[in-house]
Amino acid sequence: MGILEIVTFVLTCAGILLLIPAAVLLIEIVAAVLPGKNFRGPSDARPTLAVLVPAHDEALVIADTLRNISSELSPGDRLLVVADNCTDATAEIAEAHGAEVVRRSDTYLRGKSYALDFGIRHLANAPPDVVVIVDADCRLDPGCLRTIGARAHEIGRPVQAHYELLSPAGSSSPGRAIAVFAAKTKNYLRPLGLYRLGLPCQLAGTGMAFPWKIFSKVDLKSGELTEDLVLGLDLARVGFAAEFSPTARVTSHFPTSAEGTKTQRARWETGHLTTIRRRVPGLLFEALRTGNVKLLGLTLDAAVPPLALQAMALMAVLFASLLVSAWGGYTALAVSALAAAFLGISIFLAWKSVGRDNITLTDLARAPAYVILKIPLYAQIFRGKRISWIRSKRD
């Protein structure tokens, strides 16, 4: 085998690896934008709820969150705040707003997963029917709590609300607009497509309702940067995959500071790529071996990398394949061009569905510049730089 054949083979394999997630993304987006099955509303059941709010130094925002949650509670429901390694007045503010508060202090085991486990063990003294997890900087739309709580109780599996990340007031840069559009695609369109295909969705970290029995099936203390993604996959393995609830919404805002945005992006994308590398191959094999269709669909969804990285990798492989094609190796070019077409169609359909209200086609065309700015982050990730869990700076 000559050098040309070897290079063509390598580029073709790379193109196939990029074609699979591009095809998954396209299927999800098409399923979301075409007419699909009707959404299921909440049942008449009203299970007892406990709303669990993990909080680390959230004194600036937690009061508004607790007032919002309290307005949605019914008699007999509980509101529990886990003040996790706090150095500010988070716990005192929560107590002043009527929340039940437990304090956790462990400077070695840090991260949201440990805070959740601590809160669940506290609730075990008088377990509710359903636990709803809400981040300390979020707001629930009216009826959201009842909708996801009743549905989780009815089906005996987790239910994920539509989690929408909003742009901070006064922030209108093209980069922020692209980030908002990407979040809408990831947190709404893709799970909506999975819902209409009869498949489960990923957990988003907030606006999640869990029947109590589920907590005996998995270990919450994963210590992962994206503990929600890992928890959703672990639950799918044991038959408790999450269902998306498109009509229930929880919102929060992107950090206003550049430092906060950078920290949040690094944590999300590092955790996602780590999960792809460590868990996706084994889960795909397990899903195929056991015939677990829900696990297969969820794992293929998890295998879709961040859009910026996917676009960057495709551009590199497409350019290299184009060069090789000058000497007669066309297979790699065909595969990578098909993957690029799938990704381009997906982005256009997503923009037409949820992006036109906050981003123009002109701004979207500038996305390659946004992709280039993320090269240092991906360089850190692929060099294996360790990124610890840290709360994003709010201001």
PDB file of N, CA, C and O in Angstrom, residues 68-122:
ATOM      1  N   ASN A  68     -39.003  32.396  43.487  1.00  0.00           N
ATOM      2  CA  ASN A  68     -39.660  31.807  42.325  1.00  0.00           C
ATOM      3  C   ASN A  68     -40.127  30.385  42.608  1.00  0.00           C
ATOM      4  O   ASN A  68     -41.270  30.015  42.312  1.00  0.00           O
ATOM      5  N   ILE A  69     -39.264  29.572  43.198  1.00  0.00           N
ATOM      6  CA  ILE A  69     -39.629  28.184  43.504  1.00  0.00           C
ATOM      7  C   ILE A  69     -40.761  28.132  44.519  1.00  0.00           C
ATOM      8  O   ILE A  69     -41.716  27.356  44.366  1.00  0.00           O
ATOM      9  N   SER A  70     -40.664  28.952  45.557  1.00  0.00           N
ATOM     10  CA  SER A  70     -41.677  28.935  46.626  1.00  0.00           C
ATOM     11  C   SER A  70     -43.072  29.220  46.092  1.00  0.00           C
ATOM     12  O   SER A  70     -44.069  28.670  46.576  1.00  0.00           O
ATOM     13  N   SER A  71     -43.143  30.062  45.051  1.00  0.00           N
ATOM     14  CA  SER A  71     -44.455  30.406  44.487  1.00  0.00           C
ATOM     15  C   SER A  71     -45.087  29.221  43.760  1.00  0.00           C
ATOM     16  O   SER A  71     -46.297  29.233  43.492  1.00  0.00           O
ATOM     17  N   GLU A  72     -44.305  28.195  43.454  1.00  0.00           N
ATOM     18  CA  GLU A  72     -44.794  27.023  42.731  1.00  0.00           C
ATOM     19  C   GLU A  72     -45.055  25.824  43.645  1.00  0.00           C
ATOM     20  O   GLU A  72     -45.556  24.798  43.190  1.00  0.00           O
ATOM     21  N   LEU A  73     -44.702  25.933  44.922  1.00  0.00           N
ATOM     22  CA  LEU A  73     -44.849  24.809  45.849  1.00  0.00           C
ATOM     23  C   LEU A  73     -46.276  24.675  46.350  1.00  0.00           C
ATOM     24  O   LEU A  73     -47.022  25.651  46.420  1.00  0.00           O
ATOM     25  N   SER A  74     -46.644  23.453  46.713  1.00  0.00           N
ATOM     26  CA  SER A  74     -47.935  23.166  47.325  1.00  0.00           C
ATOM     27  C   SER A  74     -47.717  22.765  48.776  1.00  0.00           C
ATOM     28  O   SER A  74     -46.596  22.408  49.177  1.00  0.00           O
ATOM     29  N   PRO A  75     -48.762  22.816  49.596  1.00  0.00           N
ATOM     30  CA  PRO A  75     -48.617  22.371  50.988  1.00  0.00           C
ATOM     31  C   PRO A  75     -48.064  20.951  51.053  1.00  0.00           C
ATOM     32  O   PRO A  75     -48.492  20.064  50.317  1.00  0.00           O
ATOM     33  N   GLY A  76     -47.088  20.737  51.916  1.00  0.00           N
ATOM     34  CA  GLY A  76     -46.463  19.425  52.046  1.00  0.00           C
ATOM     35  C   GLY A  76     -45.188  19.275  51.249  1.00  0.00           C
ATOM     36  O   GLY A  76     -44.421  18.335  51.472  1.00  0.00           O
ATOM     37  N   ASP A  77     -44.943  20.177  50.282  1.00  0.00           N
ATOM     38  CA  ASP A  77     -43.698  20.142  49.520  1.00  0.00           C
ATOM     39  C   ASP A  77     -42.555  20.704  50.357  1.00  0.00           C
ATOM     40  O   ASP A  77     -42.773  21.477  51.302  1.00  0.00           O
ATOM     41  N   ARG A  78     -41.335  20.334  49.991  1.00  0.00           N
ATOM     42  CA  ARG A  78     -40.152  20.809  50.707  1.00  0.00           C
ATOM     43  C   ARG A  78     -39.220  21.551  49.756  1.00  0.00           C
ATOM     44  O   ARG A  78     -39.149  21.231  48.573  1.00  0.00           O
ATOM     45  N   LEU A  79     -38.497  22.506  50.311  1.00  0.00           N
ATOM     46  CA  LEU A  79     -37.488  23.252  49.572  1.00  0.00           C
ATOM     47  C   LEU A  79     -36.187  23.148  50.353  1.00  0.00           C
ATOM     48  O   LEU A  79     -36.061  23.691  51.441  1.00  0.00           O
ATOM     49  N   LEU A  80     -35.224  22.414  49.782  1.00  0.00           N
ATOM     50  CA  LEU A  80     -33.966  22.141  50.461  1.00  0.00           C
ATOM     51  C   LEU A  80     -32.806  22.762  49.690  1.00  0.00           C
ATOM     52  O   LEU A  80     -32.644  22.518  48.500  1.00  0.00           O
ATOM     53  N   VAL A  81     -31.994  23.538  50.379  1.00  0.00           N
ATOM     54  CA  VAL A  81     -30.786  24.119  49.813  1.00  0.00           C
ATOM     55  C   VAL A  81     -29.579  23.433  50.432  1.00  0.00           C
ATOM     56  O   VAL A  81     -29.469  23.339  51.656  1.00  0.00           O
ATOM     57  N   VAL A  82     -28.696  22.939  49.587  1.00  0.00           N
ATOM     58  CA  VAL A  82     -27.413  22.400  50.050  1.00  0.00           C
ATOM     59  C   VAL A  82     -26.374  23.499  49.852  1.00  0.00           C
ATOM     60  O   VAL A  82     -25.987  23.800  48.719  1.00  0.00           O
ATOM     61  N   ALA A  83     -25.957  24.129  50.947  1.00  0.00           N
ATOM     62  CA  ALA A  83     -24.913  25.153  50.896  1.00  0.00           C
ATOM     63  C   ALA A  83     -23.571  24.426  50.892  1.00  0.00           C
ATOM     64  O   ALA A  83     -23.086  23.981  51.935  1.00  0.00           O
ATOM     65  N   ASP A  84     -23.007  24.292  49.709  1.00  0.00           N
ATOM     66  CA  ASP A  84     -21.846  23.431  49.505  1.00  0.00           C
ATOM     67  C   ASP A  84     -20.544  24.232  49.503  1.00  0.00           C
ATOM     68  O   ASP A  84     -20.301  25.008  48.586  1.00  0.00           O
ATOM     69  N   ASN A  85     -19.725  24.042  50.540  1.00  0.00           N
ATOM     70  CA  ASN A  85     -18.430  24.728  50.634  1.00  0.00           C
ATOM     71  C   ASN A  85     -18.563  26.236  50.424  1.00  0.00           C
ATOM     72  O   ASN A  85     -17.739  26.858  49.738  1.00  0.00           O
ATOM     73  N   CYS A  86     -19.584  26.827  51.003  1.00  0.00           N
ATOM     74  CA  CYS A  86     -19.846  28.249  50.796  1.00  0.00           C
ATOM     75  C   CYS A  86     -18.957  29.115  51.687  1.00  0.00           C
ATOM     76  O   CYS A  86     -18.714  28.792  52.862  1.00  0.00           O
ATOM     77  N   THR A  87     -18.523  30.224  51.115  1.00  0.00           N
ATOM     78  CA  THR A  87     -17.743  31.204  51.872  1.00  0.00           C
ATOM     79  C   THR A  87     -18.476  32.540  51.951  1.00  0.00           C
ATOM     80  O   THR A  87     -17.902  33.528  52.419  1.00  0.00           O
ATOM     81  N   ASP A  88     -19.715  32.562  51.492  1.00  0.00           N
ATOM     82  CA  ASP A  88     -20.511  33.788  51.548  1.00  0.00           C
ATOM     83  C   ASP A  88     -21.779  33.527  52.360  1.00  0.00           C
ATOM     84  O   ASP A  88     -21.853  32.567  53.131  1.00  0.00           O
ATOM     85  N   ALA A  89     -22.795  34.351  52.174  1.00  0.00           N
ATOM     86  CA  ALA A  89     -24.013  34.271  52.991  1.00  0.00           C
ATOM     87  C   ALA A  89     -25.110  33.447  52.334  1.00  0.00           C
ATOM     88  O   ALA A  89     -26.292  33.622  52.658  1.00  0.00           O
ATOM     89  N   THR A  90     -24.759  32.538  51.449  1.00  0.00           N
ATOM     90  CA  THR A  90     -25.773  31.723  50.759  1.00  0.00           C
ATOM     91  C   THR A  90     -26.711  31.036  51.747  1.00  0.00           C
ATOM     92  O   THR A  90     -27.936  31.095  51.603  1.00  0.00           O
ATOM     93  N   ALA A  91     -26.178  30.362  52.741  1.00  0.00           N
ATOM     94  CA  ALA A  91     -26.997  29.599  53.691  1.00  0.00           C
ATOM     95  C   ALA A  91     -27.933  30.519  54.471  1.00  0.00           C
ATOM     96  O   ALA A  91     -29.122  30.215  54.650  1.00  0.00           O
ATOM     97  N   GLU A  92     -27.413  31.631  54.938  1.00  0.00           N
ATOM     98  CA  GLU A  92     -28.231  32.548  55.731  1.00  0.00           C
ATOM     99  C   GLU A  92     -29.353  33.163  54.893  1.00  0.00           C
ATOM    100  O   GLU A  92     -30.494  33.307  55.368  1.00  0.00           O
ATOM    101  N   ILE A  93     -29.071  33.514  53.666  1.00  0.00           N
ATOM    102  CA  ILE A  93     -30.098  34.066  52.780  1.00  0.00           C
ATOM    103  C   ILE A  93     -31.175  33.018  52.505  1.00  0.00           C
ATOM    104  O   ILE A  93     -32.376  33.321  52.526  1.00  0.00           O
ATOM    105  N   ALA A  94     -30.762  31.784  52.279  1.00  0.00           N
ATOM    106  CA  ALA A  94     -31.729  30.711  52.027  1.00  0.00           C
ATOM    107  C   ALA A  94     -32.630  30.501  53.235  1.00  0.00           C
ATOM    108  O   ALA A  94     -33.850  30.317  53.093  1.00  0.00           O
ATOM    109  N   GLU A  95     -32.053  30.492  54.420  1.00  0.00           N
ATOM    110  CA  GLU A  95     -32.866  30.329  55.638  1.00  0.00           C
ATOM    111  C   GLU A  95     -33.837  31.494  55.802  1.00  0.00           C
ATOM    112  O   GLU A  95     -34.994  31.300  56.199  1.00  0.00           O
ATOM    113  N   ALA A  96     -33.396  32.702  55.478  1.00  0.00           N
ATOM    114  CA  ALA A  96     -34.266  33.875  55.600  1.00  0.00           C
ATOM    115  C   ALA A  96     -35.443  33.807  54.640  1.00  0.00           C
ATOM    116  O   ALA A  96     -36.483  34.439  54.884  1.00  0.00           O
ATOM    117  N   HIS A  97     -35.301  33.038  53.579  1.00  0.00           N
ATOM    118  CA  HIS A  97     -36.390  32.896  52.601  1.00  0.00           C
ATOM    119  C   HIS A  97     -37.187  31.605  52.808  1.00  0.00           C
ATOM    120  O   HIS A  97     -37.920  31.170  51.911  1.00  0.00           O
ATOM    121  N   GLY A  98     -37.054  31.019  53.981  1.00  0.00           N
ATOM    122  CA  GLY A  98     -37.901  29.890  54.357  1.00  0.00           C
ATOM    123  C   GLY A  98     -37.446  28.535  53.881  1.00  0.00           C
ATOM    124  O   GLY A  98     -38.178  27.546  54.037  1.00  0.00           O
ATOM    125  N   ALA A  99     -36.259  28.440  53.298  1.00  0.00           N
ATOM    126  CA  ALA A  99     -35.783  27.148  52.816  1.00  0.00           C
ATOM    127  C   ALA A  99     -35.167  26.342  53.952  1.00  0.00           C
ATOM    128  O   ALA A  99     -34.635  26.899  54.923  1.00  0.00           O
ATOM    129  N   GLU A 100     -35.260  25.044  53.824  1.00  0.00           N
ATOM    130  CA  GLU A 100     -34.531  24.139  54.702  1.00  0.00           C
ATOM    131  C   GLU A 100     -33.086  24.111  54.188  1.00  0.00           C
ATOM    132  O   GLU A 100     -32.857  23.968  52.981  1.00  0.00           O
ATOM    133  N   VAL A 101     -32.116  24.263  55.062  1.00  0.00           N
ATOM    134  CA  VAL A 101     -30.722  24.398  54.632  1.00  0.00           C
ATOM    135  C   VAL A 101     -29.850  23.371  55.341  1.00  0.00           C
ATOM    136  O   VAL A 101     -29.944  23.189  56.560  1.00  0.00           O
ATOM    137  N   VAL A 102     -29.022  22.700  54.555  1.00  0.00           N
ATOM    138  CA  VAL A 102     -27.973  21.849  55.129  1.00  0.00           C
ATOM    139  C   VAL A 102     -26.644  22.341  54.576  1.00  0.00           C
ATOM    140  O   VAL A 102     -26.542  22.724  53.410  1.00  0.00           O
ATOM    141  N   ARG A 103     -25.642  22.343  55.424  1.00  0.00           N
ATOM    142  CA  ARG A 103     -24.327  22.852  55.051  1.00  0.00           C
ATOM    143  C   ARG A 103     -23.368  21.685  54.849  1.00  0.00           C
ATOM    144  O   ARG A 103     -23.295  20.787  55.678  1.00  0.00           O
ATOM    145  N   ARG A 104     -22.638  21.738  53.768  1.00  0.00           N
ATOM    146  CA  ARG A 104     -21.628  20.716  53.482  1.00  0.00           C
ATOM    147  C   ARG A 104     -20.269  21.371  53.352  1.00  0.00           C
ATOM    148  O   ARG A 104     -20.119  22.382  52.660  1.00  0.00           O
ATOM    149  N   SER A 105     -19.272  20.787  54.003  1.00  0.00           N
ATOM    150  CA  SER A 105     -17.919  21.315  53.941  1.00  0.00           C
ATOM    151  C   SER A 105     -16.945  20.176  53.680  1.00  0.00           C
ATOM    152  O   SER A 105     -16.747  19.304  54.528  1.00  0.00           O
ATOM    153  N   ASP A 106     -16.384  20.158  52.482  1.00  0.00           N
ATOM    154  CA  ASP A 106     -15.393  19.153  52.104  1.00  0.00           C
ATOM    155  C   ASP A 106     -14.566  19.749  50.970  1.00  0.00           C
ATOM    156  O   ASP A 106     -14.995  19.767  49.820  1.00  0.00           O
ATOM    157  N   THR A 107     -13.393  20.249  51.294  1.00  0.00           N
ATOM    158  CA  THR A 107     -12.574  20.939  50.297  1.00  0.00           C
ATOM    159  C   THR A 107     -11.884  19.987  49.330  1.00  0.00           C
ATOM    160  O   THR A 107     -11.307  20.427  48.333  1.00  0.00           O
ATOM    161  N   TYR A 108     -11.937  18.677  49.625  1.00  0.00           N
ATOM    162  CA  TYR A 108     -11.308  17.701  48.742  1.00  0.00           C
ATOM    163  C   TYR A 108     -12.306  17.184  47.694  1.00  0.00           C
ATOM    164  O   TYR A 108     -12.025  17.189  46.503  1.00  0.00           O
ATOM    165  N   LEU A 109     -13.481  16.731  48.156  1.00  0.00           N
ATOM    166  CA  LEU A 109     -14.518  16.245  47.249  1.00  0.00           C
ATOM    167  C   LEU A 109     -15.409  17.419  46.870  1.00  0.00           C
ATOM    168  O   LEU A 109     -16.387  17.731  47.537  1.00  0.00           O
ATOM    169  N   ARG A 110     -15.039  18.092  45.791  1.00  0.00           N
ATOM    170  CA  ARG A 110     -15.745  19.294  45.364  1.00  0.00           C
ATOM    171  C   ARG A 110     -16.506  19.029  44.070  1.00  0.00           C
ATOM    172  O   ARG A 110     -16.041  18.299  43.205  1.00  0.00           O
ATOM    173  N   GLY A 111     -17.660  19.637  43.952  1.00  0.00           N
ATOM    174  CA  GLY A 111     -18.434  19.492  42.724  1.00  0.00           C
ATOM    175  C   GLY A 111     -19.903  19.269  43.019  1.00  0.00           C
ATOM    176  O   GLY A 111     -20.300  18.852  44.113  1.00  0.00           O
ATOM    177  N   LYS A 112     -20.706  19.521  42.020  1.00  0.00           N
ATOM    178  CA  LYS A 112     -22.155  19.459  42.175  1.00  0.00           C
ATOM    179  C   LYS A 112     -22.645  18.062  42.519  1.00  0.00           C
ATOM    180  O   LYS A 112     -23.604  17.896  43.283  1.00  0.00           O
ATOM    181  N   SER A 113     -21.999  17.033  41.971  1.00  0.00           N
ATOM    182  CA  SER A 113     -22.474  15.667  42.218  1.00  0.00           C
ATOM    183  C   SER A 113     -22.422  15.319  43.705  1.00  0.00           C
ATOM    184  O   SER A 113     -23.305  14.629  44.217  1.00  0.00           O
ATOM    185  N   TYR A 114     -21.394  15.802  44.406  1.00  0.00           N
ATOM    186  CA  TYR A 114     -21.287  15.528  45.837  1.00  0.00           C
ATOM    187  C   TYR A 114     -22.355  16.291  46.629  1.00  0.00           C
ATOM    188  O   TYR A 114     -22.887  15.788  47.618  1.00  0.00           O
ATOM    189  N   ALA A 115     -22.659  17.516  46.178  1.00  0.00           N
ATOM    190  CA  ALA A 115     -23.715  18.285  46.827  1.00  0.00           C
ATOM    191  C   ALA A 115     -25.072  17.608  46.656  1.00  0.00           C
ATOM    192  O   ALA A 115     -25.878  17.543  47.599  1.00  0.00           O
ATOM    193  N   LEU A 116     -25.334  17.081  45.470  1.00  0.00           N
ATOM    194  CA  LEU A 116     -26.602  16.385  45.232  1.00  0.00           C
ATOM    195  C   LEU A 116     -26.722  15.141  46.111  1.00  0.00           C
ATOM    196  O   LEU A 116     -27.772  14.876  46.705  1.00  0.00           O
ATOM    197  N   ASP A 117     -25.644  14.375  46.181  1.00  0.00           N
ATOM    198  CA  ASP A 117     -25.658  13.179  47.016  1.00  0.00           C
ATOM    199  C   ASP A 117     -25.912  13.539  48.478  1.00  0.00           C
ATOM    200  O   ASP A 117     -26.676  12.852  49.174  1.00  0.00           O
ATOM    201  N   PHE A 118     -25.307  14.614  48.946  1.00  0.00           N
ATOM    202  CA  PHE A 118     -25.496  15.071  50.326  1.00  0.00           C
ATOM    203  C   PHE A 118     -26.961  15.437  50.579  1.00  0.00           C
ATOM    204  O   PHE A 118     -27.544  15.080  51.613  1.00  0.00           O
ATOM    205  N   GLY A 119     -27.563  16.128  49.617  1.00  0.00           N
ATOM    206  CA  GLY A 119     -28.965  16.513  49.768  1.00  0.00           C
ATOM    207  C   GLY A 119     -29.908  15.323  49.739  1.00  0.00           C
ATOM    208  O   GLY A 119     -30.874  15.256  50.521  1.00  0.00           O
ATOM    209  N   ILE A 120     -29.650  14.368  48.860  1.00  0.00           N
ATOM    210  CA  ILE A 120     -30.505  13.188  48.781  1.00  0.00           C
ATOM    211  C   ILE A 120     -30.423  12.378  50.075  1.00  0.00           C
ATOM    212  O   ILE A 120     -31.441  11.879  50.580  1.00  0.00           O
ATOM    213  N   ARG A 121     -29.243  12.241  50.639  1.00  0.00           N
ATOM    214  CA  ARG A 121     -29.115  11.504  51.902  1.00  0.00           C
ATOM    215  C   ARG A 121     -29.853  12.213  53.037  1.00  0.00           C
ATOM    216  O   ARG A 121     -30.397  11.568  53.934  1.00  0.00           O
ATOM    217  N   HIS A 122     -29.900  13.528  52.996  1.00  0.00           N
ATOM    218  CA  HIS A 122     -30.671  14.267  54.003  1.00  0.00           C
ATOM    219  C   HIS A 122     -32.173  14.029  53.822  1.00  0.00           C
ATOM    220  O   HIS A 122     -32.898  13.832  54.807  1.00  0.00           O
TER     221      HIS A 122
END
